[in-house]
Amino acid sequence: MADYLVIVESPAKAKTIGKYLGKKYTVKASMGHVRDLPKSQMGVDVNEGFNPKYITIRGKGPVLKELKAAAKKVKKIYLAADPDREGEAIAWHLAHSLDIDDTSECRVVFNEITKQAIKDAFKTPRSINIDLVDAQQARRILDRLVGYNISPILWKKVKKGLSAGRVQSVAVKMIIDRENEIKAFIPEEYWSIQAKFSMNNESFEAKFYGVGSKKVELKTEAEVNDVLGKLKGDLFIVESVKKKERKRNPVAPFTTSSLQQEAARKLNFRAKKTMMLAQQLYEGIDLGKEGTVGLITYMRTDSTRISETARQEVKSYIEETYGKEYTRQGQRTVKQDKKAQDAHEAIRPTSVYKDPKTVKSFLSRDQFRLYKLIWDRLVASEMAPAIMDTMTVDLKNEDVVFRANGSKVKFAGFMKVYIEGNDDGKNEEDRFLPNLEEGKSVKKEDITPNQHFTQPPPRYSEARLVKTLEELGIGRPSTFAPTLDTIQRRGYVALDEKRFVPTELGEIVIELIHEFFPEILDVDFTAKMENDLDAVEDGKENWVQVIDGFYRGFEKQVKHAEEEMKEVEIKDEPAGEDCEKCGHEMVYKMGRFGKFMACSNFPDCRNTKAIVKEIGVKCPSCHEGNIVERKSKKRRIFYGCDRFPECEFVSWDKPIARKCPKCEQMLVEKKTKKGVQVQCTSCDYKEETN
């Protein structure tokens, strides 16, 4: 019979830990929280110090019964939930449900699920940290006060099923504000002049820089013609050559936020999916003979530091694999964000020697891709800087100056393993220039003026929105993924080509919240509230006082909104066609995945249709139908004939109206790492990447 009972959140975690602890320990899972505020009512007594009324979560009765039975058979119980506020709260609720003294040494925490980390953790158990519990409880109660006061008003005045929240409402407002910026944006014309030069049979490109020593911005075609009119002949003199050596340092290991951003950029993962996969890697993967092993450290963190033990292991691995010259000299300077709590290490592999290749066969495709990303980032962070040779050359004809920039990697350093992505999706490449010398002449081969227009700010992608929320101090690592999921499920925003766009419903709700609850949408107010809640965690603020300071003003706003907010009727937008089943008008509706068409005679007629978008191309297969943009069940865009099923033409690549100049067959736009490239579907014809 076991002497000790260990309670964790999940069966996967229980399985991994049980293997390390041995026969004296029974490890069981609570399946997350066992107690929470009731769903059917507020559950918070605002007149008695915001006292919460906790109840056993529906469906958790059998779990609690099993845990209580197991508790009676052992000498001691250890609560080993995750090492964060949420985990501390789970442990506290379990202590109350199982009659465990929360001041006793019943709490065990570890940042990674490895044999050594588990053994070390059980040598130093501690009592439950009430400051952490209060911080989680304060957030839970604050969100309940906001949600359960504003949501019923929205249900009554707008439509059922709506909700409001501190972080989600600010996120939606940011998306709406960005959309308004885009609508109000007035493009401005500007021009560039691209030239191609050659010397000794080597060609290279340069751009117009200016006249004389002054840089000149070209605004109109007349200014371009004026510059071109000054040029005489095809020879340009190399006026100056500047060569520099530049060091580029690696980025730090992942935090929760940076992992979500990079997984979105490089792997096309949604934040929710990233966190789900990271949880699996943290809790343990069955590695065959080795058994179940946690592959990464805890994935909810805002810290970029790693332990000295891990750093030395990575250093040894780099020396063994790549050579001593690839090892960082000295210790990495950890620049921590002022808002960071720094409670845990950065997200890293539990052992760098479990490289992605050795564990690949035990992982799903997506688990492997995320693990490799985390592994690559850690190894690169402890490697030597990359050394770049850069070259800037000014070429002169009369008084007109063109400038060419070149760079090449002299020493790859960390770039041998990993290069951070960016929101534009552009990859860095070497730009070679021939060995140019001052005073020598080069020949102009071609010169091309190009008209451009300034572009509006881009819509938020998941990565960009997470980054902005973090920079503004809104939300915390554990909240980003559920926040983005919630605003989409509520129908406040939709994704269009992986970018957030607000819906009409979202705009209506935010306008009402802005009118009656302005503080909820105020970025500075929300960020200050987050800091106050963090102060509760640090033991510097009393959680009741923090909530009371917010609620007294908020309570008055609720009463005002109940009395003054007018009912809003959301009219369905006509789709311009009739239902083929009953003849009533079809209307546009907003669903979880965006707009769709539905019969206005609902619920008597439940006919719905997907919205198809014509792209102005005739079907190359039947030559009768038109190509339309559709979405697959997994929300991936593809193109097909509108005469389907009579015509079964489909293509993942977007067909274009022009035909191949070489074979007269269909041309498509194909996405590549460099951008979008026009290719023929029948021959090898390609056009330059945009």
XYZ file of C-alpha atoms in Angstrom:
690
model
C 0.000 0.000 0.000
C 1.238 3.487 -0.875
C 2.244 5.902 1.893
C 1.676 9.121 -0.048
C -0.990 10.528 -2.360
C 0.078 13.048 -5.016
C -2.620 15.022 -6.825
C -1.944 16.711 -10.175
C -4.291 18.179 -12.802
C -4.110 15.743 -15.709
C -3.808 11.973 -16.270
C -0.826 12.525 -18.609
C 1.040 14.405 -15.889
C 0.050 11.767 -13.323
C 1.432 9.008 -15.530
C 4.790 10.742 -16.000
C 5.253 11.682 -12.332
C 4.105 8.274 -11.077
C 6.914 6.614 -13.025
C 9.538 8.730 -11.227
C 8.152 8.473 -7.666
C 7.859 4.717 -7.274
C 5.566 2.379 -5.349
C 5.274 4.433 -2.162
C 3.368 7.105 -4.050
C -0.100 7.000 -5.594
C -0.546 9.722 -8.220
C -4.056 10.818 -9.212
C -5.498 13.591 -11.386
C -8.093 16.167 -10.327
C -8.832 16.966 -14.004
C -8.276 20.684 -13.380
C -10.362 22.708 -10.918
C -12.767 20.868 -8.625
C -14.524 24.016 -7.305
C -15.582 27.251 -8.992
C -18.160 30.033 -8.839
C -21.646 28.858 -9.896
C -22.625 29.475 -13.530
C -26.264 30.178 -12.711
C -25.622 33.220 -10.518
C -23.037 35.898 -9.662
C -21.642 33.844 -6.785
C -19.964 36.903 -5.218
C -21.353 38.769 -2.196
C -20.481 42.389 -2.977
C -21.744 43.542 0.430
C -19.627 41.121 2.457
C -16.085 41.794 1.285
C -16.710 40.251 -2.166
C -16.901 36.871 -0.510
C -17.007 34.166 -3.224
C -19.471 31.287 -3.080
C -17.650 28.223 -4.399
C -19.417 25.020 -5.380
C -18.220 21.665 -6.670
C -18.080 21.829 -10.459
C -20.765 19.724 -12.124
C -19.322 16.340 -13.088
C -16.466 16.534 -10.574
C -18.347 14.689 -7.819
C -16.990 11.237 -8.770
C -13.455 12.646 -9.072
C -13.638 14.176 -5.590
C -15.116 10.957 -4.173
C -12.206 8.964 -5.604
C -9.653 11.437 -4.240
C -11.240 11.400 -0.756
C -11.199 7.600 -0.736
C -7.528 7.559 -1.749
C -6.710 10.235 0.863
C -7.961 8.027 3.726
C -5.443 5.303 2.851
C -2.229 7.363 2.999
C -0.073 9.124 5.609
C 0.345 12.368 3.687
C -1.075 14.191 0.671
C 0.948 16.336 -1.726
C -0.696 18.820 -4.079
C 1.406 19.120 -7.242
C -0.644 21.339 -9.573
C 1.121 23.627 -12.067
C 3.547 26.248 -10.702
C 1.443 29.348 -11.350
C -1.536 31.275 -9.917
C -4.028 28.875 -11.451
C -2.152 25.852 -10.133
C -1.917 27.394 -6.673
C -5.672 28.021 -6.686
C -6.359 24.425 -7.770
C -4.199 23.205 -4.880
C -6.022 25.515 -2.441
C -9.460 24.297 -3.577
C -8.293 20.679 -3.270
C -6.997 21.391 0.242
C -10.422 22.719 1.265
C -12.276 19.821 -0.369
C -10.023 17.175 1.220
C -9.656 18.851 4.640
C -5.923 19.467 4.219
C -4.316 22.210 6.322
C -3.162 24.737 3.702
C -0.433 25.991 6.080
C 1.141 22.526 6.219
C 3.913 21.451 3.837
C 1.496 19.975 1.314
C 2.451 21.887 -1.832
C 5.043 20.623 -4.312
C 6.077 22.614 -7.396
C 8.450 21.943 -10.281
C 9.218 23.763 -13.502
C 9.932 20.637 -15.529
C 8.757 17.051 -15.370
C 12.067 15.215 -15.235
C 13.301 12.635 -12.732
C 15.748 14.987 -11.012
C 13.336 17.935 -10.889
C 10.583 15.764 -9.379
C 12.887 14.268 -6.732
C 14.240 17.710 -5.797
C 10.711 19.130 -5.515
C 9.592 16.438 -3.072
C 12.608 17.188 -0.854
C 11.354 20.765 -0.333
C 7.547 20.837 -0.030
C 5.994 24.102 1.160
C 2.670 25.485 2.323
C 0.145 26.917 -0.136
C 1.045 30.475 -1.165
C -2.061 32.471 -0.203
C -0.835 35.554 -2.094
C -0.927 33.532 -5.330
C -4.357 32.184 -4.426
C -5.635 35.693 -3.674
C -4.268 36.963 -7.012
C -6.094 34.249 -8.941
C -9.229 34.687 -6.858
C -9.175 38.463 -7.380
C -8.925 38.046 -11.160
C -11.699 35.457 -11.150
C -14.012 37.649 -9.052
C -13.202 40.805 -11.011
C -13.959 39.067 -14.314
C -17.159 37.642 -12.814
C -18.286 41.122 -11.666
C -17.624 42.599 -15.103
C -19.051 39.706 -17.101
C -22.123 38.967 -14.996
C -23.102 42.645 -14.765
C -22.534 43.793 -18.351
C -23.508 40.577 -20.182
C -27.170 40.497 -19.000
C -27.565 44.109 -20.165
C -26.178 43.196 -23.592
C -28.494 40.160 -23.710
C -31.480 42.390 -22.999
C -30.544 45.352 -25.196
C -28.814 43.619 -28.140
C -29.109 39.809 -28.343
C -28.677 36.677 -26.247
C -25.333 34.951 -25.929
C -23.178 38.078 -25.758
C -20.483 38.681 -23.181
C -18.026 41.345 -22.051
C -14.704 41.071 -20.276
C -11.755 43.182 -19.203
C -9.222 41.822 -21.678
C -11.491 40.550 -24.472
C -13.304 43.891 -24.841
C -10.023 45.811 -25.124
C -8.774 43.321 -27.735
C -11.930 43.761 -29.836
C -11.670 47.560 -29.550
C -8.066 47.426 -30.790
C -9.194 45.420 -33.834
C -12.015 47.919 -34.518
C -9.684 50.910 -34.084
C -7.240 49.387 -36.561
C -10.062 48.799 -39.068
C -11.118 52.445 -38.716
C -7.521 53.535 -39.323
C -7.481 51.475 -42.510
C -10.803 52.951 -43.713
C -9.654 56.518 -42.994
C -6.252 56.021 -44.599
C -5.534 58.193 -47.650
C -2.801 56.703 -49.850
C 0.028 59.008 -50.914
C 1.876 58.560 -54.174
C 5.633 58.089 -54.247
C 8.144 56.792 -56.778
C 11.362 54.825 -56.831
C 13.909 54.257 -59.573
C 15.516 50.828 -59.809
C 18.639 50.385 -61.921
C 20.631 47.358 -63.059
C 24.389 47.758 -63.522
C 27.187 45.510 -64.719
C 30.943 45.334 -64.329
C 33.190 42.596 -65.684
C 30.134 40.498 -66.612
C 28.779 40.708 -63.068
C 25.416 42.422 -62.647
C 23.899 44.016 -59.551
C 21.045 46.349 -58.636
C 20.898 49.793 -57.068
C 18.216 52.343 -56.211
C 18.076 56.095 -56.765
C 19.322 57.831 -53.617
C 19.484 61.538 -54.309
C 21.122 64.456 -56.053
C 24.572 65.551 -54.952
C 24.979 64.746 -51.262
C 21.290 65.241 -50.473
C 18.790 62.384 -50.239
C 15.711 63.052 -52.399
C 12.207 61.604 -51.995
C 10.337 61.286 -55.295
C 6.645 62.173 -54.985
C 5.513 62.525 -58.601
C 6.263 61.230 -62.075
C 7.417 64.734 -63.052
C 10.136 64.561 -60.382
C 11.196 61.146 -61.715
C 11.445 62.497 -65.277
C 13.475 65.431 -63.984
C 15.995 63.027 -62.409
C 16.158 60.823 -65.516
C 16.664 63.926 -67.672
C 19.851 64.755 -65.769
C 21.488 61.421 -66.646
C 23.994 61.378 -69.514
C 25.232 58.186 -71.106
C 25.354 54.676 -69.661
C 28.465 54.962 -67.461
C 28.319 55.615 -63.715
C 31.363 56.335 -61.547
C 31.824 54.499 -58.246
C 31.919 57.513 -55.938
C 32.256 55.743 -52.574
C 32.560 52.246 -51.166
C 31.911 51.666 -47.454
C 32.577 48.264 -45.934
C 31.602 47.332 -42.398
C 31.542 44.250 -40.239
C 28.316 43.933 -38.263
C 27.485 41.574 -35.428
C 24.016 40.179 -35.007
C 23.069 38.662 -31.668
C 20.635 35.766 -31.191
C 17.238 36.276 -29.581
C 16.422 34.971 -26.109
C 14.595 31.665 -25.446
C 10.815 31.684 -25.639
C 8.322 33.251 -23.286
C 4.655 32.270 -23.642
C 3.968 35.336 -25.765
C 6.998 35.004 -28.065
C 6.274 31.278 -28.544
C 2.703 32.030 -29.631
C 3.950 34.720 -32.017
C 6.692 32.615 -33.606
C 4.486 29.518 -33.885
C 1.943 31.675 -35.736
C 4.605 33.067 -38.095
C 6.562 29.910 -38.826
C 4.122 27.053 -38.227
C 0.808 28.787 -38.929
C -0.478 27.661 -35.501
C -3.265 29.476 -33.695
C -2.431 30.524 -30.115
C -4.854 27.946 -28.706
C -3.217 25.123 -30.667
C 0.273 26.218 -29.647
C -0.627 26.091 -25.961
C -2.380 22.722 -26.309
C 0.698 21.161 -27.948
C 3.056 22.795 -25.444
C 0.973 21.344 -22.589
C 1.383 17.865 -24.102
C 5.151 18.297 -24.449
C 5.372 19.549 -20.854
C 3.250 16.797 -19.295
C 5.146 13.991 -20.972
C 5.615 11.980 -24.149
C 6.087 8.204 -24.231
C 9.614 7.696 -25.610
C 9.441 3.916 -25.849
C 12.057 2.163 -23.677
C 12.791 5.408 -21.852
C 9.153 5.699 -20.790
C 7.129 8.885 -20.481
C 9.277 12.035 -20.319
C 8.439 15.727 -20.087
C 10.204 17.310 -23.046
C 9.873 21.025 -22.225
C 9.734 23.211 -19.132
C 6.550 24.932 -17.964
C 4.976 26.839 -20.851
C 3.300 29.767 -19.049
C 6.090 32.216 -18.321
C 7.165 35.769 -19.058
C 10.847 35.153 -18.267
C 13.737 34.672 -20.720
C 16.257 33.348 -18.201
C 17.422 29.724 -18.031
C 19.105 27.855 -15.198
C 22.895 27.660 -15.036
C 22.687 23.864 -15.304
C 20.705 24.111 -18.548
C 23.070 26.773 -19.901
C 26.143 24.627 -19.286
C 24.463 21.647 -20.938
C 23.621 23.712 -24.021
C 27.175 25.086 -24.143
C 28.613 21.554 -24.076
C 26.207 20.439 -26.815
C 27.166 23.375 -29.074
C 30.904 22.686 -28.626
C 30.447 18.980 -29.359
C 28.154 19.499 -32.372
C 29.326 22.716 -34.034
C 32.727 23.518 -32.503
C 33.975 25.874 -29.811
C 33.888 28.896 -32.122
C 30.069 28.632 -32.216
C 29.737 28.938 -28.431
C 28.775 32.273 -26.928
C 31.638 33.916 -25.060
C 30.507 35.046 -21.622
C 27.007 34.820 -20.189
C 23.962 36.096 -22.033
C 22.647 39.365 -20.649
C 19.023 38.800 -19.679
C 16.993 41.927 -20.432
C 13.770 41.318 -18.595
C 10.623 43.289 -19.331
C 9.690 45.559 -16.417
C 6.209 43.991 -16.354
C 7.593 40.437 -16.209
C 6.922 38.449 -13.025
C 9.933 36.182 -13.702
C 8.404 33.341 -11.695
C 9.721 30.572 -13.980
C 12.454 29.921 -16.497
C 11.967 30.518 -20.177
C 10.345 27.740 -22.216
C 13.132 25.319 -23.105
C 13.764 21.595 -23.683
C 14.293 19.709 -20.419
C 17.465 18.325 -22.004
C 19.166 19.669 -25.115
C 20.467 16.151 -25.777
C 16.928 15.085 -26.629
C 17.324 16.709 -30.002
C 14.313 16.763 -32.359
C 15.669 14.006 -34.621
C 15.980 11.478 -31.775
C 12.404 11.999 -30.533
C 10.693 12.614 -33.884
C 9.323 9.081 -34.220
C 7.482 9.426 -30.877
C 5.804 12.741 -31.684
C 2.902 13.748 -33.898
C 3.807 16.015 -36.808
C 2.636 19.153 -34.992
C 4.234 18.152 -31.676
C 7.524 17.649 -33.500
C 7.354 20.997 -35.286
C 6.675 22.906 -32.065
C 9.328 20.990 -30.130
C 11.896 21.670 -32.851
C 11.031 25.378 -32.742
C 11.583 25.476 -28.950
C 14.761 23.388 -29.181
C 16.238 25.474 -32.027
C 15.496 28.732 -30.208
C 17.222 27.604 -27.001
C 20.352 26.310 -28.749
C 20.629 29.448 -30.902
C 20.259 31.696 -27.846
C 23.535 30.350 -26.422
C 25.494 30.446 -29.689
C 27.964 33.049 -30.892
C 26.717 36.136 -32.748
C 26.562 36.014 -36.539
C 29.083 38.242 -38.323
C 27.893 40.022 -41.452
C 30.019 41.808 -44.029
C 28.063 44.795 -45.322
C 28.871 47.016 -48.274
C 27.313 50.332 -49.312
C 28.233 51.726 -52.728
C 27.283 55.115 -54.218
C 27.239 55.364 -58.016
C 27.207 58.766 -59.696
C 26.241 60.059 -63.144
C 26.407 63.834 -63.411
C 24.971 64.810 -60.013
C 22.552 61.879 -59.698
C 23.411 59.234 -57.076
C 22.255 55.624 -57.012
C 22.998 53.465 -53.962
C 23.624 49.713 -53.823
C 23.626 47.732 -50.589
C 25.135 44.304 -50.207
C 25.638 41.926 -47.338
C 26.871 38.428 -46.839
C 27.295 36.127 -43.885
C 30.956 35.984 -42.887
C 30.339 33.704 -39.896
C 26.936 32.080 -39.430
C 27.073 31.760 -35.645
C 23.559 31.191 -34.239
C 22.074 31.537 -37.752
C 23.360 28.038 -38.454
C 20.504 26.798 -36.244
C 17.746 29.399 -36.152
C 16.639 32.822 -37.436
C 13.656 34.574 -35.870
C 10.648 35.131 -38.120
C 8.878 38.428 -38.707
C 5.276 39.483 -39.235
C 5.864 40.258 -42.924
C 7.011 36.723 -43.658
C 10.091 37.872 -45.584
C 13.271 35.852 -45.252
C 16.687 37.455 -45.180
C 18.999 36.628 -48.037
C 22.553 37.422 -48.975
C 22.762 40.355 -51.397
C 26.058 40.072 -53.222
C 27.888 42.975 -54.845
C 30.918 42.616 -57.109
C 34.291 43.875 -55.889
C 33.727 47.561 -56.636
C 36.471 50.186 -56.230
C 36.184 53.957 -55.927
C 36.861 55.792 -59.151
C 36.004 52.813 -61.371
C 33.088 52.952 -63.789
C 30.138 50.590 -64.168
C 27.691 50.310 -67.035
C 23.986 50.883 -66.765
C 22.042 47.973 -68.272
C 18.494 48.979 -67.374
C 16.672 51.651 -65.432
C 13.033 51.360 -64.300
C 10.860 53.955 -62.558
C 8.196 52.454 -60.286
C 5.067 54.111 -58.951
C 4.007 53.234 -55.387
C 1.351 54.249 -52.921
C 1.695 54.280 -49.147
C -0.147 51.424 -47.476
C -2.470 51.558 -44.452
C -1.400 49.840 -41.218
C -1.949 46.077 -41.480
C -4.809 44.306 -39.761
C -3.865 42.360 -36.679
C -2.741 38.789 -37.102
C -2.831 36.590 -33.993
C 0.916 37.075 -33.561
C 0.759 40.851 -33.926
C -2.246 41.164 -31.579
C -0.574 39.052 -28.869
C 2.573 41.158 -29.186
C 0.625 44.418 -28.910
C -1.423 43.241 -25.914
C 1.798 42.244 -24.172
C 3.491 45.560 -24.951
C 0.496 47.453 -23.555
C 0.492 45.350 -20.384
C -2.983 43.954 -21.040
C -3.556 40.360 -20.040
C -0.892 37.892 -18.940
C 0.749 34.846 -20.611
C -2.047 32.468 -19.629
C -4.824 34.766 -20.937
C -3.804 35.480 -24.547
C -4.921 32.205 -26.150
C -8.347 31.984 -24.414
C -8.990 35.688 -25.108
C -8.433 35.295 -28.859
C -10.598 32.179 -28.873
C -13.444 33.907 -26.991
C -13.732 36.986 -29.211
C -14.050 34.714 -32.250
C -16.581 32.345 -30.654
C -18.747 35.314 -29.634
C -18.791 36.518 -33.233
C -17.182 39.881 -32.391
C -14.358 39.355 -34.879
C -13.616 37.030 -37.767
C -10.458 35.939 -39.537
C -9.960 37.059 -43.119
C -6.764 35.674 -44.670
C -5.407 35.101 -41.146
C -6.093 38.706 -40.113
C -8.715 39.889 -37.650
C -11.656 41.933 -38.944
C -14.441 43.221 -36.692
C -18.014 42.135 -37.302
C -21.041 44.416 -37.147
C -21.973 42.743 -33.865
C -18.533 43.436 -32.430
C -18.744 47.106 -33.401
C -22.205 47.487 -31.832
C -21.148 45.849 -28.553
C -17.939 47.868 -28.240
C -19.781 51.113 -29.024
C -22.233 50.408 -26.183
C -19.483 49.429 -23.744
C -17.526 52.559 -24.699
C -20.576 54.743 -23.973
C -21.564 53.230 -20.625
C -18.383 51.539 -19.323
C -15.483 53.594 -20.738
C -12.911 52.332 -18.198
C -13.380 48.748 -19.402
C -12.011 49.793 -22.809
C -9.351 52.176 -21.528
C -5.936 50.650 -22.229
C -4.169 52.512 -19.412
C -6.898 51.658 -16.906
C -6.808 47.972 -17.869
C -2.991 47.855 -17.696
C -3.056 49.522 -14.240
C -5.602 46.972 -13.060
C -3.294 44.167 -14.220
C -0.427 45.738 -12.265
C -2.628 46.031 -9.155
C -3.511 42.347 -9.442
C 0.173 41.481 -9.831
C 0.816 43.484 -6.639
C -1.696 41.220 -4.872
C 0.399 38.254 -6.005
C 3.512 39.910 -4.553
C 1.732 40.500 -1.253
C 1.859 44.279 -1.686
C -1.885 44.893 -2.115
C -5.024 43.560 -0.436
C -7.230 41.865 -3.028
C -10.497 43.053 -1.472
C -9.359 46.691 -1.536
C -8.264 46.398 -5.181
C -11.667 45.054 -6.247
C -13.557 47.504 -4.033
C -11.692 50.430 -5.632
C -12.951 49.297 -9.026
C -16.445 48.116 -8.120
C -17.851 51.187 -6.390
C -17.655 53.286 -9.559
C -18.535 50.342 -11.787
C -21.719 49.633 -9.812
C -23.048 53.114 -10.612
C -22.280 52.628 -14.297
C -24.239 49.354 -14.310
C -27.328 51.075 -12.881
C -27.014 53.904 -15.411
C -26.687 51.426 -18.308
C -29.726 49.421 -17.167
C -31.825 52.589 -17.184
C -30.438 54.495 -20.172
C -29.105 51.975 -22.704
C -31.495 51.741 -25.646
C -32.376 48.481 -27.327
C -30.469 47.806 -30.519
C -32.084 45.928 -33.376
C -29.581 44.097 -35.537
C -31.156 43.755 -38.946
C -30.041 40.991 -41.220
C -28.401 42.247 -44.413
C -30.233 41.056 -47.575
C -28.113 38.718 -49.680
C -29.805 39.689 -52.939
C -31.202 36.254 -53.772
C -34.121 34.001 -52.802
C -34.024 30.694 -50.992
C -34.188 27.836 -53.493
C -36.118 25.712 -50.971
C -38.959 27.991 -49.856
C -38.657 31.190 -51.926
C -38.091 33.568 -48.991
C -35.283 36.102 -49.081
C -31.787 34.939 -48.147
C -29.906 37.103 -45.624
C -26.341 37.336 -44.379
C -25.669 35.899 -40.919
C -22.518 35.934 -38.811
C -21.319 32.590 -37.528
C -18.260 31.291 -35.755
C -16.278 31.147 -38.989
C -17.535 34.407 -40.473
C -20.456 35.364 -42.692
C -22.786 32.894 -44.362
C -26.201 33.038 -46.072
C -29.338 31.760 -44.360
C -33.023 31.770 -45.157
C -34.976 34.624 -43.528
C -37.798 32.129 -42.909
C -35.805 30.468 -40.098
C -36.725 28.348 -38.102
C -39.376 27.085 -40.561
C -36.677 26.849 -43.226
C -33.128 26.015 -42.157
C -31.468 26.401 -45.546
C -27.952 27.873 -45.379
C -25.311 28.520 -48.021
C -21.654 29.414 -47.928
C -20.714 32.779 -49.406
C -18.647 32.301 -52.525
C -16.423 34.989 -53.977
C -15.894 35.221 -57.728
C -12.322 36.006 -58.796
C -13.072 36.984 -62.397
C -11.665 33.853 -64.055
C -13.484 31.425 -66.345
C -13.223 27.743 -65.476
C -10.344 26.224 -67.518
C -11.969 22.792 -67.361
C -15.575 23.258 -68.542
C -15.143 26.800 -69.998
C -18.719 27.591 -68.897
C -18.567 28.229 -65.171
C -16.672 30.853 -63.184
C -13.949 30.163 -60.652
C -15.003 31.011 -57.087
C -13.141 31.135 -53.791
C -14.320 28.581 -51.238
C -13.231 27.272 -47.843
C -12.570 23.669 -46.886
C -13.811 22.070 -43.657
C -10.499 23.056 -42.072
C -11.075 26.692 -43.182
C -8.382 26.534 -45.845
C -9.083 28.595 -48.990
C -9.308 26.759 -52.306
C -10.717 27.539 -55.750
C -13.351 25.669 -57.718
C -15.915 25.929 -60.487
C -19.307 27.402 -59.536
C -20.962 24.617 -61.596
C -19.894 21.988 -59.059
C -20.806 19.087 -58.960
C -21.320 19.155 -62.767
C -17.733 20.417 -63.080
C -15.251 19.088 -60.517
C -12.372 21.504 -61.150
C -10.512 22.478 -57.922
C -7.177 24.144 -57.185
C -5.377 25.147 -53.983
C -3.545 27.837 -55.981
C -5.420 30.911 -57.209
C -6.015 30.873 -60.994
C -5.497 34.183 -62.816
C -7.185 35.542 -65.945
C -4.071 35.536 -68.160
C -2.920 32.418 -69.974
C 0.631 31.118 -70.083
C 2.521 32.932 -72.901
C 4.487 29.757 -73.515
C 1.795 27.038 -73.746
C -1.556 28.905 -73.454
C -2.534 26.911 -70.348
C -3.728 28.140 -66.935
C -1.537 30.393 -64.782
C -1.876 30.369 -60.982
C -0.553 32.416 -58.096
C 1.489 30.071 -55.931
C 2.636 31.013 -52.432
C 6.361 30.488 -51.835
C 8.740 31.441 -49.025
C 9.632 34.587 -50.967
C 6.053 35.698 -51.529
C 3.624 34.995 -54.384
C 4.886 33.631 -57.701
C 2.972 33.238 -60.962
C 3.451 29.737 -62.408
C 2.028 27.699 -65.254
C 0.164 24.497 -64.365
C 1.381 22.681 -67.478
C 4.906 23.847 -68.317
C 7.928 25.299 -66.485
C 6.989 28.953 -67.097
C 7.414 31.198 -64.027
C 7.335 34.908 -63.392
C 9.444 36.792 -60.872
C 8.289 36.777 -57.263
C 6.540 39.910 -56.086
